[in-house]
PDB file of C-alpha atoms and ligand atoms in Angstrom:
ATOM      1  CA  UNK A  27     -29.460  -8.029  20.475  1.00 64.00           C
ATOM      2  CA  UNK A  28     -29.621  -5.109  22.797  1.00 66.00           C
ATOM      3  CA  UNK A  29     -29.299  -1.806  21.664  1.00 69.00           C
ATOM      4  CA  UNK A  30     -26.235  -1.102  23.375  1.00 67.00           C
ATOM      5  CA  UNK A  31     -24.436  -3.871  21.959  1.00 69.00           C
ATOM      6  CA  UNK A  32     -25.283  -2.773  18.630  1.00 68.00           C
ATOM      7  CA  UNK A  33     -24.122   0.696  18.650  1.00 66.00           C
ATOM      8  CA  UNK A  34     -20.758  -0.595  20.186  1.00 65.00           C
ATOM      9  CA  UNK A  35     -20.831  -2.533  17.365  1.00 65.00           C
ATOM     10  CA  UNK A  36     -21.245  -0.485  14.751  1.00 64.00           C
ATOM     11  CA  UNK A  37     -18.968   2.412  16.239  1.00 65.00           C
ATOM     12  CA  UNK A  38     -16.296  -0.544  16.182  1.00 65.00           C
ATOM     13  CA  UNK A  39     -16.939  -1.557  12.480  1.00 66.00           C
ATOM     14  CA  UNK A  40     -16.640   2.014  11.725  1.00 64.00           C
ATOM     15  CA  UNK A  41     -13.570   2.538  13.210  1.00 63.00           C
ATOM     16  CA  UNK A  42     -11.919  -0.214  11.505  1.00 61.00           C
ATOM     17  CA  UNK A  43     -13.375   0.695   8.050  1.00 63.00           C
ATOM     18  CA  UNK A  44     -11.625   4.552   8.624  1.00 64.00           C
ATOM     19  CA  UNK A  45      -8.523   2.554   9.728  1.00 64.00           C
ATOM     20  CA  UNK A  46      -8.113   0.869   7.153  1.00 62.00           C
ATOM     21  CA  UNK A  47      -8.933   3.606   4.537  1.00 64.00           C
ATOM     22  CA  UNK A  48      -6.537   5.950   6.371  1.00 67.00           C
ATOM     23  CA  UNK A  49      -3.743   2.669   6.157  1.00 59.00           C
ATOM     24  CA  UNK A  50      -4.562   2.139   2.645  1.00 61.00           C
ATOM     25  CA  UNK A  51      -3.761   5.796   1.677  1.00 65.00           C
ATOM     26  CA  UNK A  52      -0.344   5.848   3.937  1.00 61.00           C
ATOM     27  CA  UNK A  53       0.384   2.336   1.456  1.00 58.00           C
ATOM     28  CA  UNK A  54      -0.676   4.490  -1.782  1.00 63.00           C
ATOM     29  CA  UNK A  55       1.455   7.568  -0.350  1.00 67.00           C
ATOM     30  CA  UNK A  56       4.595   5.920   0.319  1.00 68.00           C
ATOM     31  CA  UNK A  57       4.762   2.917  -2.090  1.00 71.00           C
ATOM     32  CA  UNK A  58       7.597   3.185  -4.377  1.00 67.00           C
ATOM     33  CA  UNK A  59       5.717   0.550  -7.573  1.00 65.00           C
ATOM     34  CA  UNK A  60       2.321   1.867  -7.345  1.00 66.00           C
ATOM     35  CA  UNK A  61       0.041   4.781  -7.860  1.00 74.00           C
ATOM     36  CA  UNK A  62      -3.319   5.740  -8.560  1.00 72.00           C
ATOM     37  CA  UNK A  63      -3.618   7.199 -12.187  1.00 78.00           C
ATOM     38  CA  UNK A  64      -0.174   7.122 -14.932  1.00 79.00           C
ATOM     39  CA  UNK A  65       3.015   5.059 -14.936  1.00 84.00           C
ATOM     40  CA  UNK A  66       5.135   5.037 -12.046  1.00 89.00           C
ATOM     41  CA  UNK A  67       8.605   3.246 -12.209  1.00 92.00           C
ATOM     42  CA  UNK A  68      10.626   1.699  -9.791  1.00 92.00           C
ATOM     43  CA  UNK A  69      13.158  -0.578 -12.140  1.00 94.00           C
ATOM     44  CA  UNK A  70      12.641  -1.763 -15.511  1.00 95.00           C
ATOM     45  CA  UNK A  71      11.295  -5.232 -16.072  1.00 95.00           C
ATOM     46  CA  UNK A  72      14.269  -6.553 -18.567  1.00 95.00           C
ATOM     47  CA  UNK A  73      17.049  -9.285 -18.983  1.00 94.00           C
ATOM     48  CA  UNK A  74      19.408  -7.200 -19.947  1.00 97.00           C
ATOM     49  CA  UNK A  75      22.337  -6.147 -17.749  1.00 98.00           C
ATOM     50  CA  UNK A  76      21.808  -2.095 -17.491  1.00 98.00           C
ATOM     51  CA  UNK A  77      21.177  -0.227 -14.344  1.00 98.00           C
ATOM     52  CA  UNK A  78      20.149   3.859 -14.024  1.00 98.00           C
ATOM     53  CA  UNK A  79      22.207   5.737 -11.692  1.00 98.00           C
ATOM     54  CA  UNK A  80      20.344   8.765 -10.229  1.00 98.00           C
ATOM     55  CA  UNK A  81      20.672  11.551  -8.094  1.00 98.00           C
ATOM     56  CA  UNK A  82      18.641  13.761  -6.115  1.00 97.00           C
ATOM     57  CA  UNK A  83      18.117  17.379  -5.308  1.00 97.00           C
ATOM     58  CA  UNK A  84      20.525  20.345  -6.263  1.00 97.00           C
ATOM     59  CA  UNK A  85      22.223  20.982  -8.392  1.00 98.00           C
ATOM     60  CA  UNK A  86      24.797  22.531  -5.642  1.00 98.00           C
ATOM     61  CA  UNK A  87      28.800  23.525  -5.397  1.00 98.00           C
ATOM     62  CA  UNK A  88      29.184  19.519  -5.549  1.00 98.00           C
ATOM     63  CA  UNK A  89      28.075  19.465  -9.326  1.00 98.00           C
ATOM     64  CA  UNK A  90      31.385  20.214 -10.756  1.00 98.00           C
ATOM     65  CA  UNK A  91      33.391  17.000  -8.896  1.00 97.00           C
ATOM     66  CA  UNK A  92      30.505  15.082  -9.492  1.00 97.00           C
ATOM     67  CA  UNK A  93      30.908  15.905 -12.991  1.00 98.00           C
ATOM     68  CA  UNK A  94      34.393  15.481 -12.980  1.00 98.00           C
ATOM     69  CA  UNK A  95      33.484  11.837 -11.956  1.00 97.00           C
ATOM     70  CA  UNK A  96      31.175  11.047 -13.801  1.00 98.00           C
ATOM     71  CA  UNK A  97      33.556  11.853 -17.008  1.00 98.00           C
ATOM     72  CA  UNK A  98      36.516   9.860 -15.506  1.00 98.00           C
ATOM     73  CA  UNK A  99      34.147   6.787 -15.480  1.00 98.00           C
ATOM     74  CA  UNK A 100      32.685   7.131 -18.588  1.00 98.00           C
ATOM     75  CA  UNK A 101      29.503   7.343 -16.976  1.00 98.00           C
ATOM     76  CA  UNK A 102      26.072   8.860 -18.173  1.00 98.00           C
ATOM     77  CA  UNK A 103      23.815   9.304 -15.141  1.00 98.00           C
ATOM     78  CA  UNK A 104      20.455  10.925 -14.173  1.00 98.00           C
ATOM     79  CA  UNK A 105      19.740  14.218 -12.136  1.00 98.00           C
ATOM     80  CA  UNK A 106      16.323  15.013 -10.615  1.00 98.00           C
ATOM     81  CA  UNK A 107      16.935  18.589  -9.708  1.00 98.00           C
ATOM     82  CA  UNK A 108      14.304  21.046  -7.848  1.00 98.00           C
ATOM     83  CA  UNK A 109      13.538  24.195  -9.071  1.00 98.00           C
ATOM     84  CA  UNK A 110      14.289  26.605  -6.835  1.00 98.00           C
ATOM     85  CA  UNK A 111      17.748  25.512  -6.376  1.00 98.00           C
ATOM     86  CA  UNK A 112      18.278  25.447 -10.396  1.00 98.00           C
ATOM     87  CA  UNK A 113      17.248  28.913 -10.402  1.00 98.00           C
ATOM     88  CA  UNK A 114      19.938  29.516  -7.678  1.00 98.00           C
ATOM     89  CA  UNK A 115      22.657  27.380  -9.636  1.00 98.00           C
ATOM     90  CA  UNK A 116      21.288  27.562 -13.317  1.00 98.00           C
ATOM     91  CA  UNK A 117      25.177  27.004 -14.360  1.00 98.00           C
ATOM     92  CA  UNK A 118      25.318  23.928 -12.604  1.00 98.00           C
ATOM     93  CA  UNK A 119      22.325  22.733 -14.471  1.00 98.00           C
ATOM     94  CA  UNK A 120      23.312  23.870 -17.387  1.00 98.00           C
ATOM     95  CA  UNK A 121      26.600  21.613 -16.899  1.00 98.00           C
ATOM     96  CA  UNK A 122      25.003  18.709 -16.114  1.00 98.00           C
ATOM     97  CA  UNK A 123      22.473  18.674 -19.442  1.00 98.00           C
ATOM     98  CA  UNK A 124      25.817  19.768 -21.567  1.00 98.00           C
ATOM     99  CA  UNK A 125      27.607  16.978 -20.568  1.00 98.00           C
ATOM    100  CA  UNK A 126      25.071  14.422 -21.607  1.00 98.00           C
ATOM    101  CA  UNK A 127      23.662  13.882 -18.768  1.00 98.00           C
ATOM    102  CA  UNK A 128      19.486  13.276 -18.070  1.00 98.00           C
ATOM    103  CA  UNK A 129      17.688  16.220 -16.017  1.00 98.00           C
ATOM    104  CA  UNK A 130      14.406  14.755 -13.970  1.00 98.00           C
ATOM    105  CA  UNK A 131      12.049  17.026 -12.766  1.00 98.00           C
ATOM    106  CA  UNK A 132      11.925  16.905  -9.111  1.00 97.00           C
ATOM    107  CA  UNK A 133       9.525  19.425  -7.975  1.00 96.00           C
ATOM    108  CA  UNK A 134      10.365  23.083  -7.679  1.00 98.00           C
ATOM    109  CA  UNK A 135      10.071  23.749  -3.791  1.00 97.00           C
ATOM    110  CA  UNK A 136      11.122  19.987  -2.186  1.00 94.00           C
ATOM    111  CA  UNK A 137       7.924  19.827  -0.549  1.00 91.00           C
ATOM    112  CA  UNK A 138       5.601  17.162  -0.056  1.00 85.00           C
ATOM    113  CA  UNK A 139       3.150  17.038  -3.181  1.00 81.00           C
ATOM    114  CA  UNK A 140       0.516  15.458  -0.689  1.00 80.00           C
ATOM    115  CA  UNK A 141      -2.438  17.422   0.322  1.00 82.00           C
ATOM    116  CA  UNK A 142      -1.990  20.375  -1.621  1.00 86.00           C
ATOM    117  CA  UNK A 143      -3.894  22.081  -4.208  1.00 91.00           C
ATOM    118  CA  UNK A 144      -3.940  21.585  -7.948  1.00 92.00           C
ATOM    119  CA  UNK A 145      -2.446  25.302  -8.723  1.00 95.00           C
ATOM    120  CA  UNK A 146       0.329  24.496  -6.283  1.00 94.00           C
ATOM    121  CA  UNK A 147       1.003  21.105  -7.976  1.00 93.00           C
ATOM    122  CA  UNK A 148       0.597  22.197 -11.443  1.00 96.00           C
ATOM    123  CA  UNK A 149       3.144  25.008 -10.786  1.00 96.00           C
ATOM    124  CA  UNK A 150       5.622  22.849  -9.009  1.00 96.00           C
ATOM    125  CA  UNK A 151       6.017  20.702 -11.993  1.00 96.00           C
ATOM    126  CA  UNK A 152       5.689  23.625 -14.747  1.00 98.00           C
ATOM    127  CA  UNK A 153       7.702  26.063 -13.339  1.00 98.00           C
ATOM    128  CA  UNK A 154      10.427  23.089 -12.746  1.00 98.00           C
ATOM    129  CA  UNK A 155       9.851  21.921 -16.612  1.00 98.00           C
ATOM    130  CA  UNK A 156      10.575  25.119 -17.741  1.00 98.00           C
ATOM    131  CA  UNK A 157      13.934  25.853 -15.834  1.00 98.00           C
ATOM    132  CA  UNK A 158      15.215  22.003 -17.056  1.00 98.00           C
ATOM    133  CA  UNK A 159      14.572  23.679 -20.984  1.00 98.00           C
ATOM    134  CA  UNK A 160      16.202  26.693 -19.567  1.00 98.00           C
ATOM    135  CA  UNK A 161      18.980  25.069 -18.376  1.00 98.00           C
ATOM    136  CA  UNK A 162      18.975  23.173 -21.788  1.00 98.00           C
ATOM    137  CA  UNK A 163      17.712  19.446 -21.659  1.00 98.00           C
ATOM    138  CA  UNK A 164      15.998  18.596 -24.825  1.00 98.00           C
ATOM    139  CA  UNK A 165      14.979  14.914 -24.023  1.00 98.00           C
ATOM    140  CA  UNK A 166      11.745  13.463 -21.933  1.00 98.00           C
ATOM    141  CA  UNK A 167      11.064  14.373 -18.727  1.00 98.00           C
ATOM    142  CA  UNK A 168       9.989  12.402 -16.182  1.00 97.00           C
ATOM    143  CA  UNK A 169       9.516  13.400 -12.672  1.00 96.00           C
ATOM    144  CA  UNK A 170      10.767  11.983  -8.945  1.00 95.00           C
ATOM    145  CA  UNK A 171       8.186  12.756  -6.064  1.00 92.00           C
ATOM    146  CA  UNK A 172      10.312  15.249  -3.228  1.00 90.00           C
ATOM    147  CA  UNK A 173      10.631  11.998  -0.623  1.00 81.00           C
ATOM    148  CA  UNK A 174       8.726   9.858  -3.198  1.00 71.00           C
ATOM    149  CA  UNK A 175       5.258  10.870  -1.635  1.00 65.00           C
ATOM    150  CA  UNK A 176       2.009  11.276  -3.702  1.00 65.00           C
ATOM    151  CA  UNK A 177      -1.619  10.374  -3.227  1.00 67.00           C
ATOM    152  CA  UNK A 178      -4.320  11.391  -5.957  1.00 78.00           C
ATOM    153  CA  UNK A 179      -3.141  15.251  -6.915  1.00 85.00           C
ATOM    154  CA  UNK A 180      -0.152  14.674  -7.871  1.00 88.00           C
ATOM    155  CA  UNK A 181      -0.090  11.302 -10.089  1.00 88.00           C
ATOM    156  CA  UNK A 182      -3.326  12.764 -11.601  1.00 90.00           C
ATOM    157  CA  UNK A 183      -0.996  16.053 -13.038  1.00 92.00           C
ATOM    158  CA  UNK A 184       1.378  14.108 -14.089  1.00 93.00           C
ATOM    159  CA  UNK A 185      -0.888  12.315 -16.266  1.00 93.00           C
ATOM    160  CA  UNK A 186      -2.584  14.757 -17.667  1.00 95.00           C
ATOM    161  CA  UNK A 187       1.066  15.996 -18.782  1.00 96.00           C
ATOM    162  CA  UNK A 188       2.233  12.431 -19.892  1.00 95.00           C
ATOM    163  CA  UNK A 189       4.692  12.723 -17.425  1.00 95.00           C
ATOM    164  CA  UNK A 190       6.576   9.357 -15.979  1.00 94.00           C
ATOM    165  CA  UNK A 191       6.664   9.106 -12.243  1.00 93.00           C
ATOM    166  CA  UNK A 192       9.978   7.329 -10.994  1.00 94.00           C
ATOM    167  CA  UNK A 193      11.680   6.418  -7.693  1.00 92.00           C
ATOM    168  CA  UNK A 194      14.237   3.603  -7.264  1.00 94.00           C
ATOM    169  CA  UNK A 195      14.379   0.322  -6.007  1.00 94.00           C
ATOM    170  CA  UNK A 196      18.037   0.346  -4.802  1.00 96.00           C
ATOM    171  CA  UNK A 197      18.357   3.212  -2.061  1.00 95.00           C
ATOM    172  CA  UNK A 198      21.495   2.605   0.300  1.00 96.00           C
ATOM    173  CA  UNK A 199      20.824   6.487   1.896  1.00 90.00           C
ATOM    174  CA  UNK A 200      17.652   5.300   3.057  1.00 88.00           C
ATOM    175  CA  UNK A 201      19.367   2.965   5.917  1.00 92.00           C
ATOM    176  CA  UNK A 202      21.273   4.538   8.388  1.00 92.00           C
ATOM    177  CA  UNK A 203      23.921   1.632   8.995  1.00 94.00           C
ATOM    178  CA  UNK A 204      24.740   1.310   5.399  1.00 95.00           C
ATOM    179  CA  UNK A 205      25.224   5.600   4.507  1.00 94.00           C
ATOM    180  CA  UNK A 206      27.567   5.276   7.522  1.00 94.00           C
ATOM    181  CA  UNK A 207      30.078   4.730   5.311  1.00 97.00           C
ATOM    182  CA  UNK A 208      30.852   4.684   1.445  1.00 97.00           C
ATOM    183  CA  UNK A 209      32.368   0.904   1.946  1.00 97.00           C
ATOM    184  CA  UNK A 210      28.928  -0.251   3.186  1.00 98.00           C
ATOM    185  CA  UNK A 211      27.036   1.739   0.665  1.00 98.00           C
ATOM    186  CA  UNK A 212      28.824   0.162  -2.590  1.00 98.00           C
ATOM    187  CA  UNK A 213      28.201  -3.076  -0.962  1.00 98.00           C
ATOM    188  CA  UNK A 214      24.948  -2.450  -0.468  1.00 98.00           C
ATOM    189  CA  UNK A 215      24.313  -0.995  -3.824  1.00 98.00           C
ATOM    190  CA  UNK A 216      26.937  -4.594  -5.360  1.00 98.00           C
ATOM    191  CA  UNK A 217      24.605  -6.842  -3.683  1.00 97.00           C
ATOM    192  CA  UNK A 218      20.998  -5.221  -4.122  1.00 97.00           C
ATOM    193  CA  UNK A 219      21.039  -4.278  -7.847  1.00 98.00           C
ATOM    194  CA  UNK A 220      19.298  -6.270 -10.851  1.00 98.00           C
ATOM    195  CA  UNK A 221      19.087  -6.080 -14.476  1.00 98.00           C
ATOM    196  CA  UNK A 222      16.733  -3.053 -15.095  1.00 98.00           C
ATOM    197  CA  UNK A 223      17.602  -1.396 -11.639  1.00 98.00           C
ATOM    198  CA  UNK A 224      17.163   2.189 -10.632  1.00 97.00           C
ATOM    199  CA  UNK A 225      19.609   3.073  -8.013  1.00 98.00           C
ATOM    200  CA  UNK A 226      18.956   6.382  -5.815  1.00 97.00           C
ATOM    201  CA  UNK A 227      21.834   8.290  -3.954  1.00 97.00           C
ATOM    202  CA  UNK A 228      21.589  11.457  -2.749  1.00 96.00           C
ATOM    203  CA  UNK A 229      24.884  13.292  -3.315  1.00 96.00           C
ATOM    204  CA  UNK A 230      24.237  17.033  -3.670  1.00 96.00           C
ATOM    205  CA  UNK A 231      24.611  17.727   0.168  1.00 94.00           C
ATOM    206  CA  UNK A 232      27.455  17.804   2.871  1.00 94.00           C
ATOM    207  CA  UNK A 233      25.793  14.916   4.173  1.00 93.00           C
ATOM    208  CA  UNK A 234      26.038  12.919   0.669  1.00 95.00           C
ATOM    209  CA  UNK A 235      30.101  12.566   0.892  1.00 96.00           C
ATOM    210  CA  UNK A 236      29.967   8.720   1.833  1.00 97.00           C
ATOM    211  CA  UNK A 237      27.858   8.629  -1.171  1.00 97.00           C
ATOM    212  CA  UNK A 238      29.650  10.622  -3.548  1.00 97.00           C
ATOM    213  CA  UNK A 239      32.709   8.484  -2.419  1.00 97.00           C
ATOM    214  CA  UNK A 240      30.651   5.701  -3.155  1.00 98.00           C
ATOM    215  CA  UNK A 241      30.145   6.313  -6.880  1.00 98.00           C
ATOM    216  CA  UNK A 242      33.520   5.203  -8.318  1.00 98.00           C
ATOM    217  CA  UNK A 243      33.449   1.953  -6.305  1.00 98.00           C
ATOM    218  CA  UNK A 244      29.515   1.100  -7.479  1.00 98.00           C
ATOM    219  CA  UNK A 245      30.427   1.511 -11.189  1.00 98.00           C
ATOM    220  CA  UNK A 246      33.458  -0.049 -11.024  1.00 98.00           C
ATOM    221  CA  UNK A 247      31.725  -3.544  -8.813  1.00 98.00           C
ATOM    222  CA  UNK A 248      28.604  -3.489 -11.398  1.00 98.00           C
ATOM    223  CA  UNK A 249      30.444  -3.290 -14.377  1.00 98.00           C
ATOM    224  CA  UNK A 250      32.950  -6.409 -12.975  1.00 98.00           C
ATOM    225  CA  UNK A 251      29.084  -8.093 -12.685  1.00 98.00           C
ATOM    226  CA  UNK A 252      28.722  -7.255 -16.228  1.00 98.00           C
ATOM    227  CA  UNK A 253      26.273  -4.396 -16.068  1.00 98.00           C
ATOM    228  CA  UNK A 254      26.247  -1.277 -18.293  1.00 98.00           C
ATOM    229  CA  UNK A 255      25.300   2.306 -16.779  1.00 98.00           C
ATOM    230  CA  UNK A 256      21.987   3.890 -18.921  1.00 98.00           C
ATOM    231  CA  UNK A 257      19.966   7.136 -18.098  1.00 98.00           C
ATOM    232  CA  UNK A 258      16.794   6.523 -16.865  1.00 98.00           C
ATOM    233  CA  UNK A 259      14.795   7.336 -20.287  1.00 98.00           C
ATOM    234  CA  UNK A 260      17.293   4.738 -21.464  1.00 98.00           C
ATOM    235  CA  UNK A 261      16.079   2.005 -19.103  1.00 97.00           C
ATOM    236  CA  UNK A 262      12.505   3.316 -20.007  1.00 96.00           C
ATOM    237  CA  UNK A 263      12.805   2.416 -23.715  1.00 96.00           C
ATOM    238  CA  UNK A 264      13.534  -1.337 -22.342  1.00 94.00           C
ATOM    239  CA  UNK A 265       9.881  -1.778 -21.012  1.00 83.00           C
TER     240      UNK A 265
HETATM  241 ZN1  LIG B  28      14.815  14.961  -2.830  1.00 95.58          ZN
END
């Protein structure tokens, strides 16, 4: 072969290889059922007819209706709150864990928990684990990944604190044509869940209204399906 040809092909095998590391590691990154080192959660492998709501980020000045919701329906649901915005609105968290509710950690700054260093991570999550004690959760906590992105750090943390990652497997915000409107996002939500479901909406934000208007409708549809609301550490017991 002449020398040429093998270079070009070697430069081309090469390439692929660091292609397809560099694809396998946006796969690991992003995937919502897998991760490198601990338990990571998506829905709960079970027959029985129980779903998790959860909410992200916060808490903000939409606690208190959400609250107020929650208790009309009768409802216990789950709250993966940052940090820095509990330290802001520590009475708000302090609502949400004295009305029954579970507290997730979900990092203290919101950012991504990819390519930074272990001090950073380990502080993210302790600082965060701290203010959900503060704000006066006493059960498990498990933690949600800030836009449910991790590589090697952060799973490898978690572990070490026998912490549970877990995202969702029903999340209506996460298409544009169905968080257009709180109609489309109950249907969504109707059609999509499954015994053992973890449903995601994001509903501490102006932007979350559809969603929050949403709520009533979801628990209302599932429970004419026959399903019964559960915190997420509920679900987790099911495994
Ligand atoms: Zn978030």
């Amino acid at each position: 072969m002449p020398k040429r040809k093998k270079v070009l092909i070697i430069v081309t095998a090469t390439l692929c290889a660091l292609a397809a590391l560099a694809f396998g590691a946006y796969k690991v990154m992003n995937a919502r059922t897998f991760q490198l080192f601990g338990e990571i959660v998506s829905r709960v492998e079970t027959d029985e007819k129980v779903v998790a709501l959860t909410f992200d980020d916060g808490p903000t000045d939409y606690t208190p209706g959400i609250l107020e919701i929650l208790d009309e329906l009768d409802v216990k649901a789950t709250f993966f709150l940052t940090g820095s915005a509990m330290e802001d609105n520590m009475e708000y968290a302090k609502a949400i864990a004295g009305a029954g509710h579970q507290i997730g950690n979900h990092s203290y700054s919101h950012e991504r928990m990819i390519f930074k260093s272990r001090e950073f991570i380990e502080n993210e999550i302790d600082s965060t684990n701290a203010l959900i004690r503060e704000a006066g959760y006493e059960g498990t906590i498990v933690f949600r990944p800030p836009n449910c992105k991790k590589l090697i750090l952060l799973p490898l943390v978690l572990n070490e604190r026998d912490m549970v990652t877990v995202t969702c497997d029903v999340e209506p915000d996460s298409y544009k044509e169905v968080a257009s409107s709180a109609e489309a996002i109950s249907d969504y939500v109707a059609g999509h869940a499954a015994s053992g479901s973890i449903i995601l909406l994001h509903i501490m934000y102006d932007s979350g209204e559809n969603a929050r208007d949403a709520v009533p409708d979801i628990v209302t549809r599932l429970r004419e399906q026959g399903y019964t609301f559960v915190t997420v550490n509920e679900l987790l017991t099911l495994e």
